Coordinates of N, CA and C in Angstrom, one line a residue:
M171 N -11.9 4.4 -2.6 CA -10.7 5.2 -1.7 C -10.7 6.7 -2.6
N172 N -9.6 7.4 -2.0 CA -9.5 8.6 -1.6 C -8.5 9.0 -2.9
K173 N -8.8 8.8 -4.6 CA -8.6 9.3 -5.3 C -7.1 10.5 -4.7
K174 N -7.5 11.9 -3.9 CA -6.0 12.6 -3.5 C -5.5 12.2 -2.4
Q175 N -5.6 10.5 -2.0 CA -4.4 10.6 -0.8 C -3.3 9.6 -1.7
Y176 N -4.4 8.4 -2.8 CA -2.9 7.4 -3.4 C -3.8 7.6 -4.9
V177 N -2.7 7.8 -5.8 CA -3.0 7.2 -7.1 C -1.7 6.7 -7.6
E178 N -1.3 6.0 -9.1 CA -1.0 5.0 -9.6 C -0.2 5.8 -11.0
F179 N 0.8 6.5 -10.5 CA 1.7 6.1 -11.5 C 1.1 5.5 -12.7
K180 N 1.2 6.5 -14.0 CA 1.1 6.3 -15.2 C 2.2 5.0 -15.8
N181 N 1.7 4.7 -16.8 CA 2.5 3.6 -17.2 C 3.8 3.2 -15.9
A182 N 3.7 2.4 -14.7 CA 4.2 1.7 -13.7 C 4.6 0.3 -14.3
K183 N 5.5 0.4 -13.3 CA 6.4 -0.3 -13.2 C 6.5 -2.0 -12.8
L184 N 5.6 -1.0 -11.4 CA 5.4 -2.2 -10.5 C 3.4 -1.8 -9.8
N185 N 2.8 -2.4 -10.4 CA 1.0 -1.9 -9.3 C 0.9 -3.0 -8.5
I186 N 0.7 -3.6 -7.1 CA 0.1 -4.2 -6.5 C -1.1 -3.6 -5.6
R187 N -2.8 -4.2 -5.9 CA -3.5 -4.4 -5.0 C -4.4 -5.5 -4.7
K188 N -4.0 -5.5 -2.9 CA -4.2 -6.8 -2.3 C -5.1 -6.6 -1.0
K189 N -6.2 -7.1 -0.8 CA -6.3 -7.4 0.6 C -5.7 -8.7 2.0
T190 N -6.1 -7.6 2.2 CA -4.8 -9.1 3.5 C -5.4 -8.2 4.8
Y191 N -4.8 -9.2 5.4 CA -5.5 -8.8 7.4 C -3.7 -8.0 7.4
Y192 N -3.9 -7.5 8.2 CA -3.3 -6.4 8.5 C -1.5 -6.9 9.0
K193 N -1.6 -7.8 9.5 CA -0.8 -8.8 10.1 C 0.4 -9.3 8.8
D194 N 0.0 -9.1 7.4 CA 0.3 -9.7 6.1 C 0.8 -8.4 5.3
V195 N 0.3 -7.6 6.0 CA 0.7 -5.8 5.1 C 2.1 -6.1 5.6
N196 N 3.2 -6.0 5.5 CA 4.4 -6.3 5.6 C 5.3 -6.8 4.6
S197 N 4.7 -8.1 4.7 CA 5.2 -9.4 3.6 C 4.5 -9.4 1.5
V198 N 3.3 -8.3 2.2 CA 3.5 -7.9 1.1 C 4.2 -6.9 0.3
M199 N 4.4 -5.8 1.3 CA 5.2 -4.6 1.3 C 6.7 -4.8 1.0
A200 N 7.1 -6.3 0.9 CA 7.8 -7.1 0.4 C 8.0 -7.0 -0.5
R201 N 6.7 -6.9 -1.7 CA 7.3 -7.5 -3.1 C 7.8 -6.6 -3.9
A202 N 8.1 -5.4 -3.0 CA 8.4 -3.9 -4.0 C 9.6 -3.6 -3.7
D203 N 10.6 -4.5 -2.6 CA 11.9 -4.7 -1.8 C 13.1 -3.7 -3.0
K204 N 12.9 -3.6 -4.5 CA 14.4 -3.9 -5.0 C 13.7 -2.8 -5.4
Y205 N 13.1 -1.9 -5.3 CA 12.6 -0.1 -5.7 C 12.5 0.3 -4.4
G206 N 12.7 -0.4 -2.9 CA 13.1 0.5 -2.3 C 11.8 0.4 -1.4
K207 N 12.5 -0.6 0.3 CA 11.8 -0.4 1.7 C 10.9 0.7 2.2
A208 N 9.7 0.0 2.2 CA 8.0 0.2 3.1 C 7.7 -0.7 3.7
R209 N 7.6 -0.2 5.2 CA 6.3 -0.6 6.5 C 6.0 0.0 7.1
S210 N 4.6 -1.0 7.8 CA 4.0 -0.3 8.7 C 4.8 -0.4 9.9
D211 N 4.4 0.8 10.3 CA 5.1 -0.6 12.6 C 3.5 -0.8 13.1
G212 N 2.8 -1.1 13.3 CA 1.5 -1.8 13.6 C 0.3 0.0 14.0
D213 N 0.2 0.5 14.3 CA -0.5 1.9 15.0 C -1.7 1.3 16.0
G214 N -1.9 -0.6 17.0 CA -2.3 -0.5 17.3 C -3.6 -1.1 16.1
Y215 N -2.9 -1.6 15.3 CA -4.0 -2.0 14.7 C -4.9 -3.5 15.5
S216 N -5.2 -4.3 15.1 CA -5.6 -5.6 15.2 C -4.7 -6.5 14.0
P217 N -4.4 -7.8 14.3 CA -3.0 -8.4 13.0 C -4.9 -8.7 12.5
T218 N -5.9 -9.0 13.2 CA -7.0 -9.5 11.8 C -7.6 -8.9 11.4
R219 N -7.2 -7.3 11.7 CA -8.5 -6.8 10.6 C -7.9 -6.2 9.0
Q220 N -8.6 -6.3 8.6 CA -8.8 -6.3 7.2 C -8.0 -5.3 6.5
V221 N -7.5 -5.5 5.6 CA -7.0 -3.9 5.0 C -6.6 -3.6 3.2
F222 N -6.4 -3.4 2.9 CA -6.4 -2.9 1.6 C -4.5 -2.2 1.3
V223 N -3.7 -2.8 0.7 CA -2.8 -2.3 0.4 C -2.3 -1.8 -1.4
F224 N -1.6 -0.8 -2.0 CA -1.3 -0.3 -3.0 C -0.1 -0.6 -2.3
I225 N 0.3 0.4 -3.5 CA 2.1 -0.5 -3.4 C 1.9 0.1 -6.0
T226 N 2.4 1.1 -5.6 CA 3.4 1.8 -7.3 C 4.7 2.0 -8.1
V227 N 4.6 1.8 -8.3 CA 6.1 2.2 -9.2 C 5.9 2.2 -10.3
S228 N 7.6 3.4 -10.2 CA 7.2 4.7 -11.4 C 8.1 3.4 -12.7
E229 N 7.7 4.5 -13.6 CA 8.0 2.8 -15.1 C 9.7 3.5 -14.6
D230 N 10.6 4.4 -14.4 CA 11.6 4.4 -14.9 C 12.2 3.4 -13.1
G231 N 11.7 2.6 -12.4 CA 11.8 2.1 -10.8 C 12.5 3.3 -10.2
T232 N 12.6 4.2 -9.5 CA 13.2 5.7 -8.7 C 12.3 5.7 -7.4
K233 N 10.3 5.9 -8.8 CA 9.5 6.1 -7.3 C 8.8 5.7 -7.3
M234 N 7.9 5.5 -5.0 CA 7.5 4.3 -5.4 C 5.9 5.2 -3.9
K235 N 4.9 5.0 -3.7 CA 3.7 5.3 -3.6 C 3.4 4.4 -3.3
T236 N 2.9 4.1 -1.7 CA 2.3 3.1 -1.1 C 1.1 3.8 0.1
A237 N -0.3 3.0 -0.3 CA -0.3 3.2 1.5 C -1.4 2.6 1.6
V238 N -1.9 2.1 2.9 CA -2.5 0.7 3.5 C -4.4 2.0 4.5
Y239 N -5.5 0.8 4.0 CA -7.0 1.6 3.6 C -6.9 0.8 5.4
D240 N -8.3 0.5 6.0 CA -8.3 0.1 6.8 C -10.0 -0.3 6.0
A241 N -10.4 -1.9 5.4 CA -11.2 -2.1 4.4 C -12.6 -2.0 5.0
E242 N -12.8 -1.5 6.4 CA -14.4 -1.6 6.7 C -14.3 -0.1 6.9
I243 N -13.3 0.5 7.7 CA -14.3 2.0 7.4 C -13.8 3.3 6.3
Q244 N -12.4 3.1 5.5 CA -11.5 3.0 4.0 C -10.4 4.0 5.1
K245 N -11.1 4.2 5.8 CA -9.6 4.8 6.3 C -7.7 5.2 6.1
L246 N -7.5 5.5 5.4 CA -5.6 5.4 5.3 C -5.8 5.7 7.0
I247 N -4.4 4.2 7.3 CA -3.9 4.0 7.8 C -2.0 4.3 8.2
F248 N -1.9 4.4 7.0 CA -0.7 4.6 6.2 C -0.1 4.9 4.6
A249 N 0.7 6.2 4.5 CA 1.2 6.0 3.0 C 2.5 6.9 3.3
S250 N 3.0 6.3 1.9 CA 4.9 6.6 2.0 C 4.9 7.0 0.4
S251 N 6.0 8.1 0.3 CA 6.4 8.4 -1.0 C 7.6 8.3 -1.7
N252 N 8.5 8.1 -1.9 CA 10.1 8.7 -2.6 C 10.2 9.2 -3.5

């Protein structure tokens, strides 16, 4: 994955790195809901496409970054930060 597109927080309170199907992306993201909500809207991807989901939450819990990559072509599908 491109380190310029997603970098985990140092001393992160929470780090999630999960390979899953696209249809399950939002359930993986829901695991970090107490730090802020992030969801992916679909963008026409097949529900059975395998993806990598990355979530990191800052040490104080006030900032969160998320990224979803296509597992086959390693292309960024979705990213957010707050």
